[in-house]
mmCIF file of C-alpha atoms in Angstrom:
data_model
loop_
_atom_site.group_PDB
_atom_site.id
_atom_site.type_symbol
_atom_site.label_atom_id
_atom_site.label_comp_id
_atom_site.label_asym_id
_atom_site.label_seq_id
_atom_site.Cartn_x
_atom_site.Cartn_y
_atom_site.Cartn_z
ATOM 1 C CA MET A 12 7.444 0.054 -25.422
ATOM 2 C CA ASN A 13 7.873 3.791 -24.937
ATOM 3 C CA VAL A 14 10.929 3.802 -22.664
ATOM 4 C CA GLN A 15 10.564 7.447 -21.641
ATOM 5 C CA LEU A 16 6.953 6.960 -20.551
ATOM 6 C CA TYR A 17 7.830 3.709 -18.770
ATOM 7 C CA ASN A 18 10.586 5.387 -16.765
ATOM 8 C CA LYS A 19 8.381 8.360 -15.870
ATOM 9 C CA THR A 20 5.388 6.219 -14.905
ATOM 10 C CA THR A 21 7.276 3.686 -12.787
ATOM 11 C CA LYS A 22 9.009 6.558 -10.960
ATOM 12 C CA LEU A 23 5.567 8.005 -10.141
ATOM 13 C CA ILE A 24 4.377 4.601 -8.935
ATOM 14 C CA PHE A 25 7.422 4.197 -6.688
ATOM 15 C CA THR A 26 6.789 7.633 -5.152
ATOM 16 C CA ALA A 27 3.151 6.711 -4.526
ATOM 17 C CA VAL A 28 4.133 3.421 -2.879
ATOM 18 C CA LEU A 29 6.694 5.203 -0.702
ATOM 19 C CA VAL A 30 4.118 7.745 0.516
ATOM 20 C CA TYR A 31 1.501 5.076 1.190
ATOM 21 C CA ALA A 32 3.934 2.728 2.946
ATOM 22 C CA ILE A 33 5.282 5.410 5.283
ATOM 23 C CA ALA A 34 1.772 6.652 6.123
ATOM 24 C CA SER A 35 0.579 3.088 6.731
ATOM 25 C CA ILE A 36 3.440 2.398 9.131
ATOM 26 C CA ILE A 37 2.873 5.650 11.032
ATOM 27 C CA ALA A 38 -0.936 5.278 11.251
ATOM 28 C CA PRO A 39 -1.098 2.484 13.884
ATOM 29 C CA LEU A 40 1.485 4.288 16.025
ATOM 30 C CA THR A 41 -0.625 7.433 15.876
ATOM 31 C CA ASN A 42 -3.723 5.468 16.849
ATOM 32 C CA LEU A 43 -1.832 3.999 19.807
ATOM 33 C CA LEU A 44 -0.588 7.377 20.992
ATOM 34 C CA GLY A 45 -4.041 8.858 20.474
ATOM 35 C CA GLY A 46 -5.565 6.107 22.601
ATOM 36 C CA LEU A 47 -3.043 6.737 25.357
ATOM 37 C CA GLN A 48 -3.779 10.449 25.191
ATOM 38 C CA SER A 49 -7.525 9.761 25.499
ATOM 39 C CA GLY A 50 -6.853 7.728 28.626
ATOM 40 C CA VAL A 51 -4.803 10.549 30.111
ATOM 41 C CA ASN A 52 -7.552 13.023 29.228
ATOM 42 C CA GLU A 53 -10.181 10.904 30.996
ATOM 43 C CA VAL A 54 -8.084 10.738 34.147
ATOM 44 C CA SER A 55 -7.308 14.450 33.938
ATOM 45 C CA GLY A 56 -10.991 15.270 33.447
ATOM 46 C CA ALA A 57 -11.978 13.128 36.422
ATOM 47 C CA LEU A 58 -9.469 15.050 38.529
ATOM 48 C CA GLY A 59 -10.799 18.369 37.310
ATOM 49 C CA GLY A 60 -8.009 19.071 34.822
ATOM 50 C CA GLY A 61 -8.296 20.098 31.186
ATOM 51 C CA SER A 62 -8.216 17.706 28.258
ATOM 52 C CA SER A 63 -6.837 17.922 24.771
ATOM 53 C CA GLY A 64 -6.895 15.186 22.151
ATOM 54 C CA GLY A 65 -7.470 17.250 19.050
ATOM 55 C CA PHE A 66 -3.864 16.958 17.863
ATOM 56 C CA TYR A 67 -4.083 13.202 17.305
ATOM 57 C CA VAL A 68 -7.478 13.500 15.647
ATOM 58 C CA ILE A 69 -6.056 15.976 13.128
ATOM 59 C CA LEU A 70 -2.900 13.879 12.689
ATOM 60 C CA ARG A 71 -4.951 10.755 11.960
ATOM 61 C CA TRP A 72 -6.926 12.634 9.316
ATOM 62 C CA LEU A 73 -3.717 13.916 7.718
ATOM 63 C CA ILE A 74 -2.295 10.393 7.632
ATOM 64 C CA ASN A 75 -5.515 9.082 6.079
ATOM 65 C CA ILE A 76 -5.286 11.818 3.446
ATOM 66 C CA ALA A 77 -1.653 10.847 2.729
ATOM 67 C CA MET A 78 -2.689 7.206 2.350
ATOM 68 C CA LEU A 79 -5.517 8.209 0.023
ATOM 69 C CA CYS A 80 -3.177 10.354 -2.084
ATOM 70 C CA GLY A 81 -0.643 7.518 -2.207
ATOM 71 C CA THR A 82 -3.164 4.936 -3.367
ATOM 72 C CA GLY A 83 -4.697 7.417 -5.799
ATOM 73 C CA LEU A 84 -1.330 8.095 -7.430
ATOM 74 C CA PHE A 85 -0.622 4.359 -7.436
ATOM 75 C CA VAL A 86 -3.867 3.672 -9.276
ATOM 76 C CA TRP A 87 -3.210 6.462 -11.768
ATOM 77 C CA GLY A 88 0.320 5.212 -12.419
ATOM 78 C CA LEU A 89 -0.821 1.618 -12.933
ATOM 79 C CA PHE A 90 -3.652 2.754 -15.201
ATOM 80 C CA ASN A 91 -1.047 4.368 -17.446
ATOM 81 C CA LEU A 92 1.504 1.585 -17.079
ATOM 82 C CA LYS A 93 -0.804 -1.136 -18.353
ATOM 83 C CA SER A 94 -1.052 0.668 -21.687
ATOM 84 C CA ILE A 95 2.715 1.259 -21.865
ATOM 85 C CA VAL A 96 4.084 -2.252 -21.315
ATOM 86 C CA ASP A 97 4.343 -4.618 -24.260
ATOM 87 C CA GLY A 98 2.257 -7.740 -24.773
ATOM 88 C CA PRO A 99 -1.005 -9.070 -23.314
ATOM 89 C CA GLU A 100 0.810 -11.029 -20.582
ATOM 90 C CA ALA A 101 2.436 -7.939 -19.080
ATOM 91 C CA GLN A 102 -0.726 -5.890 -19.559
ATOM 92 C CA ASP A 103 -2.874 -8.513 -17.793
ATOM 93 C CA ALA A 104 -0.403 -8.670 -14.903
ATOM 94 C CA VAL A 105 -0.364 -4.906 -14.424
ATOM 95 C CA ASN A 106 -4.156 -4.801 -14.771
ATOM 96 C CA LEU A 107 -4.566 -7.198 -11.830
ATOM 97 C CA VAL A 108 -2.353 -4.956 -9.702
ATOM 98 C CA PHE A 109 -4.383 -1.973 -10.932
ATOM 99 C CA ILE A 110 -7.660 -3.574 -9.787
ATOM 100 C CA ALA A 111 -6.135 -4.371 -6.402
ATOM 101 C CA ALA A 112 -4.888 -0.788 -6.045
ATOM 102 C CA ALA A 113 -8.333 0.562 -6.957
ATOM 103 C CA LEU A 114 -9.861 -1.557 -4.180
ATOM 104 C CA ALA A 115 -7.137 -0.337 -1.795
ATOM 105 C CA THR A 116 -8.119 3.236 -2.665
ATOM 106 C CA LEU A 117 -11.714 2.377 -1.792
ATOM 107 C CA GLY A 118 -10.423 1.028 1.507
ATOM 108 C CA ALA A 119 -8.523 4.264 2.148
ATOM 109 C CA VAL A 120 -11.734 6.252 1.585
ATOM 110 C CA LEU A 121 -13.721 3.952 3.873
ATOM 111 C CA GLY A 122 -10.950 4.325 6.451
ATOM 112 C CA PHE A 123 -12.126 7.894 7.044
ATOM 113 C CA PHE A 124 -15.446 6.609 8.380
ATOM 114 C CA MET A 125 -15.078 3.038 9.540
ATOM 115 C CA GLY A 126 -12.758 0.188 10.436
ATOM 116 C CA GLY A 127 -12.980 -3.319 11.768
ATOM 117 C CA ILE A 128 -13.731 -6.568 10.024
ATOM 118 C CA ILE A 129 -15.069 -5.104 6.764
ATOM 119 C CA LEU A 130 -11.843 -3.246 6.044
ATOM 120 C CA GLY A 131 -9.927 -6.345 7.159
ATOM 121 C CA LEU A 132 -11.725 -8.541 4.624
ATOM 122 C CA LEU A 133 -11.244 -5.924 1.924
ATOM 123 C CA GLY A 134 -7.536 -5.882 2.785
ATOM 124 C CA ILE A 135 -7.350 -9.639 2.300
ATOM 125 C CA ALA A 136 -9.059 -9.393 -1.113
ATOM 126 C CA VAL A 137 -6.635 -6.636 -2.169
ATOM 127 C CA ALA A 138 -3.615 -8.680 -1.078
ATOM 128 C CA VAL A 139 -4.809 -11.788 -2.953
ATOM 129 C CA LEU A 140 -5.146 -9.755 -6.156
ATOM 130 C CA TYR A 141 -1.661 -8.347 -5.579
ATOM 131 C CA ILE A 142 -0.329 -11.894 -5.265
ATOM 132 C CA LEU A 143 -1.912 -12.884 -8.587
ATOM 133 C CA GLY A 144 -0.716 -9.736 -10.346
ATOM 134 C CA TYR A 145 2.846 -9.785 -9.046
ATOM 135 C CA ASN A 146 3.126 -13.509 -9.745
ATOM 136 C CA LYS A 147 2.270 -12.816 -13.393
ATOM 137 C CA MET A 148 4.699 -9.881 -13.483
ATOM 138 C CA LYS A 149 7.567 -12.179 -12.446
ATOM 139 C CA THR A 150 7.500 -13.931 -15.808
ATOM 140 C CA ALA A 151 5.775 -11.409 -18.113
ATOM 141 C CA ALA A 152 7.730 -11.229 -21.352
ATOM 142 C CA GLY A 153 6.864 -7.569 -21.951
ATOM 143 C CA LEU A 154 8.559 -6.327 -18.768
ATOM 144 C CA PRO A 155 12.240 -5.377 -18.380
ATOM 145 C CA GLU A 156 14.412 -7.716 -16.308
ATOM 146 C CA PRO A 157 14.704 -5.314 -13.314
ATOM 147 C CA ALA A 158 10.898 -5.171 -13.188
ATOM 148 C CA LYS A 159 10.692 -8.976 -13.029
ATOM 149 C CA GLN A 160 13.250 -9.016 -10.209
ATOM 150 C CA GLY A 161 11.239 -6.378 -8.379
ATOM 151 C CA ALA A 162 8.069 -8.393 -8.903
ATOM 152 C CA ASN A 163 9.633 -11.302 -6.997
ATOM 153 C CA LEU A 164 9.976 -9.080 -3.925
ATOM 154 C CA LEU A 165 6.511 -7.627 -4.460
ATOM 155 C CA PHE A 166 5.078 -11.143 -4.632
ATOM 156 C CA VAL A 167 6.597 -12.036 -1.242
ATOM 157 C CA GLY A 168 5.361 -8.706 0.156
ATOM 158 C CA ALA A 169 1.834 -9.477 -1.045
ATOM 159 C CA ILE A 170 1.900 -12.880 0.666
ATOM 160 C CA LEU A 171 2.947 -11.170 3.894
ATOM 161 C CA GLN A 172 0.140 -8.652 3.377
ATOM 162 C CA VAL A 173 -2.378 -11.503 3.336
ATOM 163 C CA VAL A 174 -0.841 -12.931 6.508
ATOM 164 C CA GLY A 175 -0.947 -9.503 8.154
ATOM 165 C CA ALA A 176 -4.556 -8.899 7.116
ATOM 166 C CA VAL A 177 -5.640 -12.278 8.536
ATOM 167 C CA LEU A 178 -3.735 -11.701 11.784
ATOM 168 C CA GLY A 179 -5.407 -8.300 12.060
ATOM 169 C CA LEU A 180 -8.776 -10.007 12.455
ATOM 170 C CA ILE A 181 -7.610 -11.665 15.681
ATOM 171 C CA PRO A 182 -8.589 -9.648 18.772
ATOM 172 C CA LEU A 183 -5.881 -7.970 20.879
ATOM 173 C CA ILE A 184 -2.578 -9.692 20.000
ATOM 174 C CA GLY A 185 -3.512 -9.926 16.317
ATOM 175 C CA GLY A 186 -3.152 -6.191 15.848
ATOM 176 C CA ILE A 187 0.435 -6.202 17.133
ATOM 177 C CA LEU A 188 1.466 -9.223 15.046
ATOM 178 C CA SER A 189 -0.238 -7.746 11.998
ATOM 179 C CA PHE A 190 1.632 -4.458 12.420
ATOM 180 C CA ILE A 191 5.012 -6.246 12.529
ATOM 181 C CA VAL A 192 4.220 -8.318 9.429
ATOM 182 C CA PHE A 193 2.945 -5.256 7.559
ATOM 183 C CA ILE A 194 6.180 -3.369 8.248
ATOM 184 C CA VAL A 195 8.165 -6.149 6.559
ATOM 185 C CA ALA A 196 5.664 -6.248 3.676
ATOM 186 C CA PHE A 197 5.893 -2.488 3.123
ATOM 187 C CA VAL A 198 9.693 -2.597 3.142
ATOM 188 C CA LEU A 199 9.542 -5.277 0.430
ATOM 189 C CA TYR A 200 7.061 -3.154 -1.534
ATOM 190 C CA ILE A 201 9.379 -0.151 -1.389
ATOM 191 C CA ILE A 202 12.441 -2.149 -2.463
ATOM 192 C CA GLY A 203 10.472 -4.092 -5.083
ATOM 193 C CA TRP A 204 8.945 -1.040 -6.757
ATOM 194 C CA LYS A 205 12.319 0.691 -6.606
ATOM 195 C CA LYS A 206 13.652 -2.164 -8.739
ATOM 196 C CA VAL A 207 10.662 -1.945 -11.092
ATOM 197 C CA ALA A 208 11.349 1.786 -11.420
ATOM 198 C CA THR A 209 14.964 1.182 -12.462
ATOM 199 C CA GLN A 210 15.499 3.521 -15.405
ATOM 200 C CA ILE A 211 15.989 1.676 -18.676
ATOM 201 C CA ALA A 212 17.635 3.018 -21.819
#
């Protein structure tokens, strides 16, 4: 394995995950604040006052762009990583994560135009593929030991992502529960990929 390329690529992947995780945590909060602002605007308009909700519209687009950039970099990093790691076992594991990330990128693009149950089902499919990929990474002989340790955390994070995606399909309370679970999952993803990105000599 080319150690220099491995270190560089896993560092890129960690950065991508960090950007995506932060944007994903901020996005629901922005949607909530935007909804509150819309309510205030409606009341203000009914009373003859002005209205302004453009800030949250722009902010939501910027967050969606950040999520798209994060997933795009993640996909690119994984595409390179699967040809860097040694052995078919490690390559197959990374390839599963790559496929999941590619589907997540598709979801980020669709997020510009739509939401609801379709994106929820896509999220579940992505999380299941992550579970399979990270489970294989835990024992892949071609990966360094820190990467296997990180994969254990990533595996747990992926399970929580499935739980969060399923909860998100439940009306009203499901969105709140899903958000809480996703925060924990994203924290595990950040810590896990930080371990994977541990520089090796």
